[in-house]
Tab-separated table of C-alpha atoms in Angstrom:
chain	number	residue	atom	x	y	z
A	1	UNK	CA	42.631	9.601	7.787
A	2	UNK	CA	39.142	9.897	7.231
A	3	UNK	CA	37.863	7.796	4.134
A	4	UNK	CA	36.527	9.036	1.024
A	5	UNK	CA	33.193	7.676	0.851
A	6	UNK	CA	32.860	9.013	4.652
A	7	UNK	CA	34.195	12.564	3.068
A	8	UNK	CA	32.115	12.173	0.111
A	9	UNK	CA	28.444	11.208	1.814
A	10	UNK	CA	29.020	14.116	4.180
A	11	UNK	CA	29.815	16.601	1.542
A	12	UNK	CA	26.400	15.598	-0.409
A	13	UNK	CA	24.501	15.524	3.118
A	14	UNK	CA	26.316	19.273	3.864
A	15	UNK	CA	25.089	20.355	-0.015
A	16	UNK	CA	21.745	19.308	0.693
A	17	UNK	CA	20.997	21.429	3.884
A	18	UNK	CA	22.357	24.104	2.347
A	19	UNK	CA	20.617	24.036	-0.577
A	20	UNK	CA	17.222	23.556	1.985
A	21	UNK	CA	18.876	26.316	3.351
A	22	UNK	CA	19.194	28.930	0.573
A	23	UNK	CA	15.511	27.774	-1.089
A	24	UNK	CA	14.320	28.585	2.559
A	25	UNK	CA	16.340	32.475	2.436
A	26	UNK	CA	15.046	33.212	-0.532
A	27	UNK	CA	11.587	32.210	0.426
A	28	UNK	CA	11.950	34.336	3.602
A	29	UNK	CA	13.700	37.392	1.213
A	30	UNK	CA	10.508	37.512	-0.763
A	31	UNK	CA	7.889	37.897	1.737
A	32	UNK	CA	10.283	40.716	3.732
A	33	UNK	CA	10.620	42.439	0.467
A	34	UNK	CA	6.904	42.267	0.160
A	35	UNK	CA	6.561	43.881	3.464
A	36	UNK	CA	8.984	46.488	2.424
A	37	UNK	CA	7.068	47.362	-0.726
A	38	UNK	CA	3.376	47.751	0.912
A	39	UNK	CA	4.568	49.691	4.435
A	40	UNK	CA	6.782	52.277	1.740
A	41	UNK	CA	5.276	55.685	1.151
A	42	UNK	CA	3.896	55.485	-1.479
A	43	UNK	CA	3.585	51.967	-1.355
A	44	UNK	CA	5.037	49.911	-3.869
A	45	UNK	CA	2.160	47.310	-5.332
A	46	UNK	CA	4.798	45.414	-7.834
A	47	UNK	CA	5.173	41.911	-5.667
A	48	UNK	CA	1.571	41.895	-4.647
A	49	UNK	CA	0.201	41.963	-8.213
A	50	UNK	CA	2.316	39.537	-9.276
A	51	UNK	CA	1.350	37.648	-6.476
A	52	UNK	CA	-2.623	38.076	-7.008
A	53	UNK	CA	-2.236	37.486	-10.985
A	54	UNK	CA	-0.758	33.810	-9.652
A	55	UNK	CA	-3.180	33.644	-7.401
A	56	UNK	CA	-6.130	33.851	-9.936
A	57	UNK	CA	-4.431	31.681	-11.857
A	58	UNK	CA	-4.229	28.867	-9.332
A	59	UNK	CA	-8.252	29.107	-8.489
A	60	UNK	CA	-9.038	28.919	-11.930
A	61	UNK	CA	-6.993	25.891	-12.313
A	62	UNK	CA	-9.292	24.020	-9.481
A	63	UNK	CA	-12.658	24.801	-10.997
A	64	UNK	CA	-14.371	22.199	-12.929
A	65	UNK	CA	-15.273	22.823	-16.363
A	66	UNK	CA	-18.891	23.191	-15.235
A	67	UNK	CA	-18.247	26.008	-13.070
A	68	UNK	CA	-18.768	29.024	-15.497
A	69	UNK	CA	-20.271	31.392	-13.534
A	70	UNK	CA	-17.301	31.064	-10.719
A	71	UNK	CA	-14.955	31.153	-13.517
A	72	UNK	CA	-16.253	34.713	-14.751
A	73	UNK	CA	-16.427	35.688	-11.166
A	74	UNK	CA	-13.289	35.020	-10.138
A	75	UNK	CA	-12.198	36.714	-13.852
A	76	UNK	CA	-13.954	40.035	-12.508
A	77	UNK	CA	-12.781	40.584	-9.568
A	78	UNK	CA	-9.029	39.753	-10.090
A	79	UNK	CA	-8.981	41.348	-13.367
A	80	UNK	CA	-5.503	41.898	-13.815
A	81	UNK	CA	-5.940	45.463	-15.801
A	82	UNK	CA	-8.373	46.821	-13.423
A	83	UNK	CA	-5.915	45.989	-10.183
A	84	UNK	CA	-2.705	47.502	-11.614
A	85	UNK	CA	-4.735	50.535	-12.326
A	86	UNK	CA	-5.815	50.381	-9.106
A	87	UNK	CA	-2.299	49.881	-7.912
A	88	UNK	CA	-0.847	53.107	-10.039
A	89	UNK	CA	-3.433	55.086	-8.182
A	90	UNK	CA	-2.756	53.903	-4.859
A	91	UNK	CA	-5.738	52.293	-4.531
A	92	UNK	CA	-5.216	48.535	-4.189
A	93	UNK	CA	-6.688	47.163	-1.372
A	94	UNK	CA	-4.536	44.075	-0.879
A	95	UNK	CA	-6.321	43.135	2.694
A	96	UNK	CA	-9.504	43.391	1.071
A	97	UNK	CA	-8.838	41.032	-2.172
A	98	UNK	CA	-7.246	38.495	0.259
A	99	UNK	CA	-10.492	38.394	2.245
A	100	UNK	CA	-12.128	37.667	-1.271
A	101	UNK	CA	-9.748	35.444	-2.114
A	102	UNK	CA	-10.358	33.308	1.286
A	103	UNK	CA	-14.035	33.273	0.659
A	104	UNK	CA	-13.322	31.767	-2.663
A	105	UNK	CA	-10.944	29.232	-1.091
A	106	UNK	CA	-13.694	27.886	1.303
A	107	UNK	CA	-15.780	27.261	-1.431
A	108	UNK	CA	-13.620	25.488	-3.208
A	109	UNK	CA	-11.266	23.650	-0.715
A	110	UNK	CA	-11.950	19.584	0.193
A	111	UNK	CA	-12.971	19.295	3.349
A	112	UNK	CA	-9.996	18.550	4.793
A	113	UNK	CA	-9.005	21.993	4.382
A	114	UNK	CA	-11.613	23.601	5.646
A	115	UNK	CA	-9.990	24.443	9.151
A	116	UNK	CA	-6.463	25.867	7.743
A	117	UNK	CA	-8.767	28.303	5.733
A	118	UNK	CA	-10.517	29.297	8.733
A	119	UNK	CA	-6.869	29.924	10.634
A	120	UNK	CA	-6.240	31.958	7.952
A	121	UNK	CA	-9.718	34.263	8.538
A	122	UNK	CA	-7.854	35.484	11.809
A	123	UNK	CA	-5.049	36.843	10.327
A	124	UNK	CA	-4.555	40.646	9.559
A	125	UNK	CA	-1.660	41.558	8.442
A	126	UNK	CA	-1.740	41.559	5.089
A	127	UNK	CA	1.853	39.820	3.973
A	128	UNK	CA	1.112	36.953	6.401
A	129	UNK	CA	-2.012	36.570	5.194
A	130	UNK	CA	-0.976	35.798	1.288
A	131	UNK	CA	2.103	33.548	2.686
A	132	UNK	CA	-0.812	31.306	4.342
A	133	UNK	CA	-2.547	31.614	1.423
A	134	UNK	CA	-0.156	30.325	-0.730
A	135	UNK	CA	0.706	27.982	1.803
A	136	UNK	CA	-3.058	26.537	1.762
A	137	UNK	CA	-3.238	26.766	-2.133
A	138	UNK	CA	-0.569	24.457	-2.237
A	139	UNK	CA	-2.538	22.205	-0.577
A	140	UNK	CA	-5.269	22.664	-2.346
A	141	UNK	CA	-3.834	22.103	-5.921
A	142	UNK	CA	-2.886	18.681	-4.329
A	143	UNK	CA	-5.957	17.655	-3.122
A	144	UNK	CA	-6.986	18.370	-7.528
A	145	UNK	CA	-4.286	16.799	-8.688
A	146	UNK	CA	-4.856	13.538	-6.571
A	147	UNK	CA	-8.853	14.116	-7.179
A	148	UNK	CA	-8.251	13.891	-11.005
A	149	UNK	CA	-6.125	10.600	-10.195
A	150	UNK	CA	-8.369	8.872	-8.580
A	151	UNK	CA	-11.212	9.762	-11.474
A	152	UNK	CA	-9.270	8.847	-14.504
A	153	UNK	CA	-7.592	5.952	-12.597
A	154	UNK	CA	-10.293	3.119	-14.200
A	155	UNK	CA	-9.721	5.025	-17.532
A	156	UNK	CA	-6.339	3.834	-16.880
A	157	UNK	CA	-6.632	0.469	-15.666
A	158	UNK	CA	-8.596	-0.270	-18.639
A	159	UNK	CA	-6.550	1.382	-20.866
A	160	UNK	CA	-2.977	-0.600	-19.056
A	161	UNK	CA	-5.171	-4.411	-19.403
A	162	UNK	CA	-5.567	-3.755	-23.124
A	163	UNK	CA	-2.416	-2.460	-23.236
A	164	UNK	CA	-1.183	-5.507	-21.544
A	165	UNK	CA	-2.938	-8.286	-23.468
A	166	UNK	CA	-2.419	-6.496	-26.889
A	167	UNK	CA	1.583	-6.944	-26.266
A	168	UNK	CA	1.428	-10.182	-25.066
A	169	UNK	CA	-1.089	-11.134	-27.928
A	170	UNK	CA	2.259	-9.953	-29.890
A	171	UNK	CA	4.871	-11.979	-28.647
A	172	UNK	CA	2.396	-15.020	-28.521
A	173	UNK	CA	1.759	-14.464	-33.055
A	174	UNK	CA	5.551	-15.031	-32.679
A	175	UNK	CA	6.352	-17.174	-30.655
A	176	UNK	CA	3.443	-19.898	-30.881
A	177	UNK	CA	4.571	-21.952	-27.780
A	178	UNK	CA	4.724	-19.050	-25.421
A	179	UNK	CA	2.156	-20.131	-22.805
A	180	UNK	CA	3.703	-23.556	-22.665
A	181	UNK	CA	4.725	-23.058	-18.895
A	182	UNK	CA	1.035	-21.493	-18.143
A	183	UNK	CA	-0.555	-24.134	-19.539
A	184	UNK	CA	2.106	-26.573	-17.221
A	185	UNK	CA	1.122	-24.614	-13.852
A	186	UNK	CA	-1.911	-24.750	-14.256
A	187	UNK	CA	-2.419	-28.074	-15.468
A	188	UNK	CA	-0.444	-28.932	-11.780
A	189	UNK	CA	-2.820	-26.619	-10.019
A	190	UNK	CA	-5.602	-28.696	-11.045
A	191	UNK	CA	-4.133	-31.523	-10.125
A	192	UNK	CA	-3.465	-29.988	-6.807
A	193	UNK	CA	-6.743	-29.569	-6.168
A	194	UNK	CA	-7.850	-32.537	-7.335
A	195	UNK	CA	-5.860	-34.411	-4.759
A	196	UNK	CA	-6.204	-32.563	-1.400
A	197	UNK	CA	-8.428	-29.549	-2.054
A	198	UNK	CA	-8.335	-26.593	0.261
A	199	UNK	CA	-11.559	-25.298	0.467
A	200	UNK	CA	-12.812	-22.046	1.914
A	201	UNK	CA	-15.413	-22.659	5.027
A	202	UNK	CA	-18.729	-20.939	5.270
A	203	UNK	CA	-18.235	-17.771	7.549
A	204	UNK	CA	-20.306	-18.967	10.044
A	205	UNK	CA	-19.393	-22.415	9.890
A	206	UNK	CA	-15.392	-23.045	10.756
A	207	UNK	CA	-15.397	-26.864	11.207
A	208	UNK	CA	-13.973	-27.079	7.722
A	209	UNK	CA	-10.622	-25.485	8.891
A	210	UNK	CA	-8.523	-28.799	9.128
A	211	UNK	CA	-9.219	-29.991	5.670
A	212	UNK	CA	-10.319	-33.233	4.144
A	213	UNK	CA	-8.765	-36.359	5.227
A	214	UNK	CA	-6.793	-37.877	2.967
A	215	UNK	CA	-8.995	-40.722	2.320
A	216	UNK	CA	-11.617	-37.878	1.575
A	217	UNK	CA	-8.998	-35.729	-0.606
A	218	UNK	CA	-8.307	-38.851	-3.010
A	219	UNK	CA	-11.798	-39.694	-3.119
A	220	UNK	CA	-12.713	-36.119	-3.798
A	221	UNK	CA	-15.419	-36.154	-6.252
A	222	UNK	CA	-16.323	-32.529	-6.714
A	223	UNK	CA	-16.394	-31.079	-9.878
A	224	UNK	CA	-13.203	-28.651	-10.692
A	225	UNK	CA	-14.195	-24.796	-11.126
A	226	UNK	CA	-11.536	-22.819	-13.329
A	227	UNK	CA	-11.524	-20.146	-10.701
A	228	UNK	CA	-10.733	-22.267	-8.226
A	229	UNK	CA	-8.253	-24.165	-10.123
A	230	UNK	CA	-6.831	-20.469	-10.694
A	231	UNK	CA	-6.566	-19.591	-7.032
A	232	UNK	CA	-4.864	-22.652	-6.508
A	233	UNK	CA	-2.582	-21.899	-9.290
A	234	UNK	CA	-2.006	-18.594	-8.160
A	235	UNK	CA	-1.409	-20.250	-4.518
A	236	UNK	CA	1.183	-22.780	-5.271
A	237	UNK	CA	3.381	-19.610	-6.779
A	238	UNK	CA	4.200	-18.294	-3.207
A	239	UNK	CA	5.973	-21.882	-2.551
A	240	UNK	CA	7.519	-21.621	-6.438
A	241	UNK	CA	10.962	-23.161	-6.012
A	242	UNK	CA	13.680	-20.820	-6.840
A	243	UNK	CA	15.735	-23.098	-9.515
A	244	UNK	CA	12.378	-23.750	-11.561
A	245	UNK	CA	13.107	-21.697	-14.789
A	246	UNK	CA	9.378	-22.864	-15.850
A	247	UNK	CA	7.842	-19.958	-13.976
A	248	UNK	CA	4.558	-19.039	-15.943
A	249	UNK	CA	4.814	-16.385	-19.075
A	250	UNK	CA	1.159	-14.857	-17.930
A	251	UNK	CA	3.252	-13.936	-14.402
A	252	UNK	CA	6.620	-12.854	-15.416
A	253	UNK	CA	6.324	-9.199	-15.010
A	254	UNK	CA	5.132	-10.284	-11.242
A	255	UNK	CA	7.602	-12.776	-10.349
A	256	UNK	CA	9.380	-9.809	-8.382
A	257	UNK	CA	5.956	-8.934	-6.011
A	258	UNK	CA	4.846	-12.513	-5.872
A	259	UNK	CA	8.755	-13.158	-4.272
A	260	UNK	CA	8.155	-10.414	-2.315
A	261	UNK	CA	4.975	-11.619	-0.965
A	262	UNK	CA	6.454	-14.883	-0.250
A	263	UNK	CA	8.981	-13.886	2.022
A	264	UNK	CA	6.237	-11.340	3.896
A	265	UNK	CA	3.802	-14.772	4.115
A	266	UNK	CA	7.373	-16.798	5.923
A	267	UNK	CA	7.289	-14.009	8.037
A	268	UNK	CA	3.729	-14.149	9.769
A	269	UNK	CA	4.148	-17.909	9.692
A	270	UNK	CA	7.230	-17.038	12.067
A	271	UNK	CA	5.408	-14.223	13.827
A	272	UNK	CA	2.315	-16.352	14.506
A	273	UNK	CA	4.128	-19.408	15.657
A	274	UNK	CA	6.229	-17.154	17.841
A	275	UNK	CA	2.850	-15.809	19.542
A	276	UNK	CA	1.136	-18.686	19.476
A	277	UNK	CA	4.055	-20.721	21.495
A	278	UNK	CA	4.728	-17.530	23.645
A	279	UNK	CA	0.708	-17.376	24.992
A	280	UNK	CA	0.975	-20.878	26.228
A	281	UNK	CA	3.525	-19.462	28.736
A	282	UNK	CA	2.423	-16.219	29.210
A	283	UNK	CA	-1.423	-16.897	30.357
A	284	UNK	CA	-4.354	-14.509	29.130
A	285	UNK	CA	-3.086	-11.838	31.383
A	286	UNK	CA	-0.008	-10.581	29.128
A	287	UNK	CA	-1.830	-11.703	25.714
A	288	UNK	CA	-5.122	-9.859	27.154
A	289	UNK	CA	-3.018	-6.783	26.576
A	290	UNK	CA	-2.592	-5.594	22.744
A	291	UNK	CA	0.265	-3.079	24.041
A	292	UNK	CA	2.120	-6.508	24.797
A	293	UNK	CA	1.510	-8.435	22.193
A	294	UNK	CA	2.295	-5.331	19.906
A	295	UNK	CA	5.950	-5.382	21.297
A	296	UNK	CA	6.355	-9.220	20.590
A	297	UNK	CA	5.208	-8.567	16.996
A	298	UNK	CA	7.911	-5.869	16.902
A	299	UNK	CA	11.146	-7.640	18.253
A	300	UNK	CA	10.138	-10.597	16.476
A	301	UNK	CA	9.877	-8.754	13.091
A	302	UNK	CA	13.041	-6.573	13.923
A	303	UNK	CA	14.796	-9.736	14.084
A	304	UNK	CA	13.447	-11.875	11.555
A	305	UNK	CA	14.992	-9.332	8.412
A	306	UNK	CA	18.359	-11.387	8.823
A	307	UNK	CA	16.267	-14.276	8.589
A	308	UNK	CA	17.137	-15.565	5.176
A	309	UNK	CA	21.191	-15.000	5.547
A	310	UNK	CA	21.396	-16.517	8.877
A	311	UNK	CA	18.383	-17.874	9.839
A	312	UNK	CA	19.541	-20.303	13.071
A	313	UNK	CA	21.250	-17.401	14.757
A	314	UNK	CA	17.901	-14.989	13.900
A	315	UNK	CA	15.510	-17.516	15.471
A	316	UNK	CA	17.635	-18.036	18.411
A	317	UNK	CA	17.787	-13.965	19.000
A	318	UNK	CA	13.790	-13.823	18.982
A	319	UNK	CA	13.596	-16.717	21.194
A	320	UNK	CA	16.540	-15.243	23.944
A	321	UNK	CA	14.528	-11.440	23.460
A	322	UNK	CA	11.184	-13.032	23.427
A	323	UNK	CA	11.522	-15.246	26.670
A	324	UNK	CA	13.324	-12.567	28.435
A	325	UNK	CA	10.568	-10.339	27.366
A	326	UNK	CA	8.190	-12.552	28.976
A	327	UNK	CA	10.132	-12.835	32.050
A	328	UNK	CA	10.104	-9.637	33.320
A	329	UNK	CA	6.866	-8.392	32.176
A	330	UNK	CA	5.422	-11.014	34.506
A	331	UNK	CA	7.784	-10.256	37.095
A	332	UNK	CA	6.515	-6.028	36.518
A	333	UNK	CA	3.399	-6.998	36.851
A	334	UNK	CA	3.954	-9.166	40.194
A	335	UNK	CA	3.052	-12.859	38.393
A	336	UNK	CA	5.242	-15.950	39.040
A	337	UNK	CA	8.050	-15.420	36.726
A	338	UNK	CA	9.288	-17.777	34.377
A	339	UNK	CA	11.023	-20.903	36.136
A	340	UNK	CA	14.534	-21.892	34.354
A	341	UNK	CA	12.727	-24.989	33.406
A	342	UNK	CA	9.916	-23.418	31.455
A	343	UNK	CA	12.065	-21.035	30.358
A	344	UNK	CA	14.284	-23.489	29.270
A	345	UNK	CA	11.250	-25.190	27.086
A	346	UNK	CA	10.163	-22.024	25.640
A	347	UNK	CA	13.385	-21.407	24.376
A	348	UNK	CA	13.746	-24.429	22.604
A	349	UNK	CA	10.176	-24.639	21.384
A	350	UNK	CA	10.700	-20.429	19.527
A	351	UNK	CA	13.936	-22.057	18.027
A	352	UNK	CA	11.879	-25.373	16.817
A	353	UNK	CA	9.800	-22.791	14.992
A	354	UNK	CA	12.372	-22.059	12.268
A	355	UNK	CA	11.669	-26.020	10.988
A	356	UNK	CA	9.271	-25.999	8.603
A	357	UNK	CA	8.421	-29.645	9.505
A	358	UNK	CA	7.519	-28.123	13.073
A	359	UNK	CA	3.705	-28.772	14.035
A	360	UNK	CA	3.182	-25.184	14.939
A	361	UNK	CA	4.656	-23.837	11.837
A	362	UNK	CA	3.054	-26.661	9.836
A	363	UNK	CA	-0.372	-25.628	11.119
A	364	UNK	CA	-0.100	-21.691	10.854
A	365	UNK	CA	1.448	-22.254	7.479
A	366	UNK	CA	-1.354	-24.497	5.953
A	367	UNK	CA	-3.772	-21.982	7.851
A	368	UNK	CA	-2.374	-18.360	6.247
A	369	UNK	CA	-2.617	-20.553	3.017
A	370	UNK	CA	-6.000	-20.937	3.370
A	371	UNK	CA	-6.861	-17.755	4.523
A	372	UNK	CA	-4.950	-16.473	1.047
A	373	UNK	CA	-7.038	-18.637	-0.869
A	374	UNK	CA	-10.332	-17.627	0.862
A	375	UNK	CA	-9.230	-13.995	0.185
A	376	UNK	CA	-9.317	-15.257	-3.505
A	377	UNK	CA	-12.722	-16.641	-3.317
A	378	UNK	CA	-14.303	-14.669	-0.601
A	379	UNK	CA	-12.739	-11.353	-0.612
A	380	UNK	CA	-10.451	-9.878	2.142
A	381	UNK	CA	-12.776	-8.435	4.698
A	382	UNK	CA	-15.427	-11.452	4.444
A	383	UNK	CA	-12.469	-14.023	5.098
A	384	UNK	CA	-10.829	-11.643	8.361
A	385	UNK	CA	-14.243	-12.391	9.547
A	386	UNK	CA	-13.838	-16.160	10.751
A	387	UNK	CA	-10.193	-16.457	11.425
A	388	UNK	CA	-8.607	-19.691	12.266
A	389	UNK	CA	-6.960	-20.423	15.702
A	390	UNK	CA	-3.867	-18.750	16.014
A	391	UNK	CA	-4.238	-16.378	13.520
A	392	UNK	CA	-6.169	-13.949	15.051
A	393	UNK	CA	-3.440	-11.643	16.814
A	394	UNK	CA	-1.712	-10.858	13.194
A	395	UNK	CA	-4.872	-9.872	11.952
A	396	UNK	CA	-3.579	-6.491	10.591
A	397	UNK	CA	-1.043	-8.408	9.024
A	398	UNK	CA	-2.818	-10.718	7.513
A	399	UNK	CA	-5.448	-8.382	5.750
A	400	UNK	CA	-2.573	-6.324	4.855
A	401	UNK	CA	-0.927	-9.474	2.900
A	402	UNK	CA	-4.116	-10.464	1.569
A	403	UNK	CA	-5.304	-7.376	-0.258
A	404	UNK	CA	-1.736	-7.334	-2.073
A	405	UNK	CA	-2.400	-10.946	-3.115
A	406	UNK	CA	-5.275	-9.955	-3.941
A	407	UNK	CA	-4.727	-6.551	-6.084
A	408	UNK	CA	-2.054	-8.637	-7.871
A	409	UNK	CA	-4.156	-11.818	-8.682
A	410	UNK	CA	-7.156	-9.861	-9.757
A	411	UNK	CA	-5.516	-7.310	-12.371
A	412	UNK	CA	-3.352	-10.108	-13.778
A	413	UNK	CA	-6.648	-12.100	-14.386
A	414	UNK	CA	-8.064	-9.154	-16.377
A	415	UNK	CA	-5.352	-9.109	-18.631
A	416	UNK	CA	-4.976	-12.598	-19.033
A	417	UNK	CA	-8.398	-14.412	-18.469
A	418	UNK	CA	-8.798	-15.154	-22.172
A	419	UNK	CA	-5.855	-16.962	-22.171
A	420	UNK	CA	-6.366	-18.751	-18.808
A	421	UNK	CA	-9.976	-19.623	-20.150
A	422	UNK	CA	-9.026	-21.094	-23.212
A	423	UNK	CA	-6.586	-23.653	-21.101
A	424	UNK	CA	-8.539	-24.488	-19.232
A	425	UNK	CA	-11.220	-25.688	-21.380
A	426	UNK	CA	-9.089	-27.690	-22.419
A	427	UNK	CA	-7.821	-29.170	-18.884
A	428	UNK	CA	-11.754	-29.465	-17.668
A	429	UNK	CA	-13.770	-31.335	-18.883
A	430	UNK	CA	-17.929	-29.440	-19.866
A	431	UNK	CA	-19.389	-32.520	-17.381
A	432	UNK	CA	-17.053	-31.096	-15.056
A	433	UNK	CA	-16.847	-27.414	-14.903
A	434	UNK	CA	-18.698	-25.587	-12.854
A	435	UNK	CA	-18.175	-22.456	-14.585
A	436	UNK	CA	-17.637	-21.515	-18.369
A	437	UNK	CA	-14.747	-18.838	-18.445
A	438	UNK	CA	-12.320	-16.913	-16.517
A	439	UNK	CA	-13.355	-13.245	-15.187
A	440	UNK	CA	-11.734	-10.806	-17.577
A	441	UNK	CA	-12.354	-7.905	-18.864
């Protein structure tokens, strides 16, 4: 018997296509009826005006309110009286009004379209001329739509900060002690930093890359910057534990992304380590090629998303697919293959990786950290530029994670930066600071 879930999914699937299906018939039923109506004696100009009044009404909806005289042109010569006179006289010349119609289109078309509205120059028949049309207008009304996005899209990021920090400035008249746990984190991140301080190297000077000693760190007697003492607070939330209920009010809405981001960061460390183990047994001749190194970085991330619910049996997987990989892509290639010695030691170095007291994960771990925090500091594409050892062949990766950390960490500092400000004035002392306030806006 089949089940009913089974019986149920494929009956939705089934209504789907069909109803993809019928919108496509009826599409298809239009533009043959169309054909019928303009090859009739007389012919029948009913569909076509209809068709041309939408069409006017689509090009006036992508002018700009500073294009007048286009508006009044475009008014003119699709006048909607003058064309069904026209059309009760026999006289519409629906070719001709499309090739008017196209001219207007490559005036007003992004660039992008440009070479669909030239395809459609060729065409001569006259109904398969207004399908493209429509087709391409489609398109078009887009390519405004997104346009007027992306221009009001600061009106609206101002407009959600205030929005933001006016509700929170609600809840905090209420309830007085609401930025107890802010104040908490970020009195830790200072003391974080104060202790063994992560700091960004020059980017033409990577010697810096291993960090104080830890003679140096306790010693540390660099004054404290509150944006630093922010990225480091905003740093020690992608290794939040899980059970702390003190997470910080300013970064509740977040909490979801920032776990998210987490769990992507675990990944590269894994990814990284996996690489970084696997070249010391492949020599430069596999790694030299990014085709090979691409399929690493795939079965290892394939394999990784059952990480968290079984993580010993995941890591052994990428280790079994990643030395077999190995294996025979030296063998293809007509290399010594992998001895069952140093295959044995490969193996059981990939599967070390999982331990987070492992060297190699230690070291890429402390090193995407840093890179995080330079991205903070720096910017992404300044800190891609001097790249630590090992990190280098999850580049993409890395700037990928980066600019999320950094989209995140930036527009919650806008809305909150008063309130970060204000605590930390209070956490750094004036013969101390470096800086007098938090960017906001």
């Amino acid at each position: 018997m089949v089940p009913k879930g089974l019986l149920e999914a494929f009956s939705t699937a089934l209504n789907l296509i069909l109803e993809g299906k019928v919108k496509e018939t009826v599409h298809n039923a239009f533009w043959d009826h169309l054909k019928e109506q303009l090859s009739a004696t007389p012919p029948d100009f009913s569909c076509a005006l209809e068709l041309l009044k939408e069409i006017k009404e689509i090009l006036l909806s992508l002018l700009l309110p500073r294009q007048n005289r286009l508006r009044t042109e475009i008014e003119e010569a699709l006048d909607t009286d003058l064309l069904k006179q026209e059309a009760e006289h026999g006289a519409l010349k629906v070719l001709y009004l499309s090739k008017y119609v196209l001219n207007m289109m490559a005036l007003l078309c992004a660039p992008v379209r440009d070479e669909a509205v030239q395809k459609l120059e060729n065409i001569t028949d006259p109904v398969w001329l207004l399908r493209g049309i429509f087709q391409v207008l489609g398109l078009m009304k887009m390519d405004m739509v997104n346009y007027t996005i992306q221009s009001l899209q600061p009106h609206l990021q101002e407009h959600s900060i205030q929005y933001e920090r006016a509700k929170f400035q609600e809840l905090l008249n209420k309830q007085p002690s609401l930025l107890n746990h802010t104040t908490k984190w970020l009195t830790q991140a200072a003391a974080d930093l104060t202790m063994s301080p992560l700091t960004c190297p020059d980017t033409s000077d990577s010697s810096s890359l291993a960090g104080p000693s830890p003679n140096e760190a306790t010693n540390n007697s660099e004054p404290l910057s509150p944006t630093m003492v922010l990225c480091q607070g905003f740093l020690n939330l992608l290794l939040w534990d899980p059970e702390n209920e003190e997470f910080p009010e300013t970064l509740l809405m977040d909490r979801t992304r920032l776990q998210e981001l987490k769990s992507q960061l675990h990944q590269l460390t894994i990814m990284a380590s996996v690489l970084l183990v696997a070249s010391s047994f492949s020599g430069s001749v596999l790694f030299g090629s990014p085709q090979f190194v691409d399929k690493l970085k795939r079965i290892t991330k394939s394999l990784l998303e059952d990480f968290h619910s079984r993580p010993e049996e995941a890591i052994l997987t990428v280790s079994e697919q990643i030395s077999q990989e190995i294996h025979q892509s030296l063998k293809n290639m007509g290399l010594v293959a992998l001895s069952s010695d140093n295959t044995a030691s490969l193996m059981g170095q990939l599967q070390n990786i999982a331990k987070k007291e492992n060297c190699v994960h230690s070291v890429i771990d402390q090193r995407i950290r840093l890179f995080l925090k330079c991205c903070l500091v720096l910017g992404v594409q300044r800190s891609l530029l001097d790249l630590p050892g090992g990190l280098t062949l999850i580049e993409a990766e890395l700037a990928e994670l980066g600019q999320k950390f950094v989209n995140l960490t930036h527009h919650n500092q806008q809305v909150f930066g008063p309130y970060y400000t204000e605590i930390l004035e209070t956490l750094i002392s004036p013969a101390q600071a470096l800086e007098t306030k938090v960017e906001s806006v």
